[in-house]
């Protein structure tokens, strides 16, 4: 999900107008209080000696006046609406505020992060995340809310986790308006849906202890008992054939998972280690761009990140000032990144690519132009046929699931309008450090590249023959804590004919 800091400014503005409203209400109440006190005194003296009091012409007059004209003033004071300014301000700002869909999106992002980074519910609820500056907790109410969102998505796995957490926090004595009966109701259903009948029964029993008259729970209990009895019966006469189909579906599930599993493992930094023999062949060096005049006296630091596909990282390759300029140029233009929908051929947003991005041309700033030249000098590739510099910003939960940067054979039209061939190579600048998460990972080969501000990585997506290198499949892991800024340059085939000539073998 994308949480714009714009919201924070809106919120700040609303808090100011809310405070103004409170002041107005307070001064109104203050005036009413004074009235009440005056009236109190008056009635006090009047009732003590009604005849004496009313026998005094001034008193009689004052009382008349009070009850006739002044009472009307009091009435209109009491009825006066002080909330006008606040409500109209609120109505204007409200249209910019997140809606139900945004809230669900934020909740889903949290659940996704929980899975990717193997975070247990308690750790997440207590805000014990690595690298956080502003720790914050989830209340039992919040946990219940998350559980409910998972429930409406028919995601009973997370429903169970979060309902259990809500219950746990209540059991530990947290003061809350969350209701154990409601929580147990959801929880037992989620547990039942996942097939744990005896646990579902136990939870329903617990619910009935709190509320013996609960209609659904009583009904469920009877149903569970019935199913339980039937299952026992069936178990006695179960056949081997059934076991067989069960095993088959299990195998299918496992087959479906690998890439996602590998991706998530790499994101957590649990990648399989390279053999020491291979690792020893990775070097670092000073690189002069193959004797490029601009780098002979001041070569740059270059490090091998991976051997196959070859991924190299350049260090101190973009300065903090340049990064600031690029970010400032991009900020007003950032919008939700899109992808090609293979069915319609149109650009759409997708849950697997959550970030904001913008394109910068070399014409608009000497800084961008200088960066383009740097990429040309250090890759030896012609940047005149490259796409413009893309700047991307990932917020918490922002990610780009495994993909290829190049176009496959079955999508020959992908870069047709550019007329510069396929994406031969990718250059990716890291323009920020990331507190937790946000690695660039290559699940086919097991490489994780961690963001480091001021560095850049480079790899070829195509073999010299023009054939796509499928080992370059990669992803941007979801940001767990912090904010990730990158910018990248996709270099194309045209113009590289003599810079990177093809060889005799197709996959070399
Ligand atoms: C991309 C990409 C990786 C990253 O934008 O195509 O793969 O780490 N980005 O942001
Ligand atoms: Fe990519």
PDB file of C-alpha atoms and ligand atoms in Angstrom, residues 353 390 392 394 400 403-405 423 426 428 430 438-441 449 451 459 474-477 484 486 488 490, ligand 1:
ATOM      1  CA  UNK A 353       4.275  -4.322  -8.301  1.00  0.00           C
ATOM      2  CA  UNK A 390      13.303   5.636 -13.992  1.00  0.00           C
ATOM      3  CA  UNK A 392      11.127   4.384  -8.018  1.00  0.00           C
ATOM      4  CA  UNK A 394       8.845   1.827  -2.325  1.00  0.00           C
ATOM      5  CA  UNK A 400       8.050  -6.030  -7.152  1.00  0.00           C
ATOM      6  CA  UNK A 403       9.931 -10.888 -13.089  1.00  0.00           C
ATOM      7  CA  UNK A 404      12.220 -10.511 -16.075  1.00  0.00           C
ATOM      8  CA  UNK A 405      13.240  -7.093 -17.287  1.00  0.00           C
ATOM      9  CA  UNK A 423      16.317  -4.691 -22.870  1.00  0.00           C
ATOM     10  CA  UNK A 426      19.791  -3.235 -16.333  1.00  0.00           C
ATOM     11  CA  UNK A 428      20.096  -0.044 -10.847  1.00  0.00           C
ATOM     12  CA  UNK A 430      20.350   2.397  -4.755  1.00  0.00           C
ATOM     13  CA  UNK A 438      13.873  -4.287   0.398  1.00  0.00           C
ATOM     14  CA  UNK A 439      16.604  -6.502  -1.048  1.00  0.00           C
ATOM     15  CA  UNK A 440      16.861  -7.206  -4.777  1.00  0.00           C
ATOM     16  CA  UNK A 441      16.823 -10.993  -5.094  1.00  0.00           C
ATOM     17  CA  UNK A 449      21.632  -7.904  -3.255  1.00  0.00           C
ATOM     18  CA  UNK A 451      20.419  -1.858  -0.943  1.00  0.00           C
ATOM     19  CA  UNK A 459      23.712  -7.096 -15.124  1.00  0.00           C
ATOM     20  CA  UNK A 474      14.624 -11.072 -10.047  1.00  0.00           C
ATOM     21  CA  UNK A 475      12.410  -9.253  -7.551  1.00  0.00           C
ATOM     22  CA  UNK A 476      12.342  -6.285  -5.208  1.00  0.00           C
ATOM     23  CA  UNK A 477      11.503  -7.641  -1.730  1.00  0.00           C
ATOM     24  CA  UNK A 484      13.453   2.523  -0.485  1.00  0.00           C
ATOM     25  CA  UNK A 486      16.126   3.334  -6.501  1.00  0.00           C
ATOM     26  CA  UNK A 488      17.305   2.413 -13.000  1.00  0.00           C
ATOM     27  CA  UNK A 490      17.258  -0.085 -19.042  1.00  0.00           C
TER      28      UNK A 490
HETATM   29  C1  LIG B   1      12.657  -3.196 -11.483  1.00  0.00           C
HETATM   30  C2  LIG B   1      13.363  -3.937 -10.407  1.00  0.00           C
HETATM   31  C3  LIG B   1      14.500  -3.985  -8.286  1.00  0.00           C
HETATM   32  C4  LIG B   1      14.594  -3.194  -7.041  1.00  0.00           C
HETATM   33  O1  LIG B   1      12.265  -2.047 -11.254  1.00  0.00           O
HETATM   34  O2  LIG B   1      12.500  -3.754 -12.571  1.00  0.00           O
HETATM   35  O3  LIG B   1      13.587  -5.090 -10.582  1.00  0.00           O
HETATM   36  O4  LIG B   1      15.305  -3.632  -6.122  1.00  0.00           O
HETATM   37  N1  LIG B   1      13.733  -3.313  -9.272  1.00  0.00           N
HETATM   38  O5  LIG B   1      13.960  -2.154  -6.952  1.00  0.00           O
END
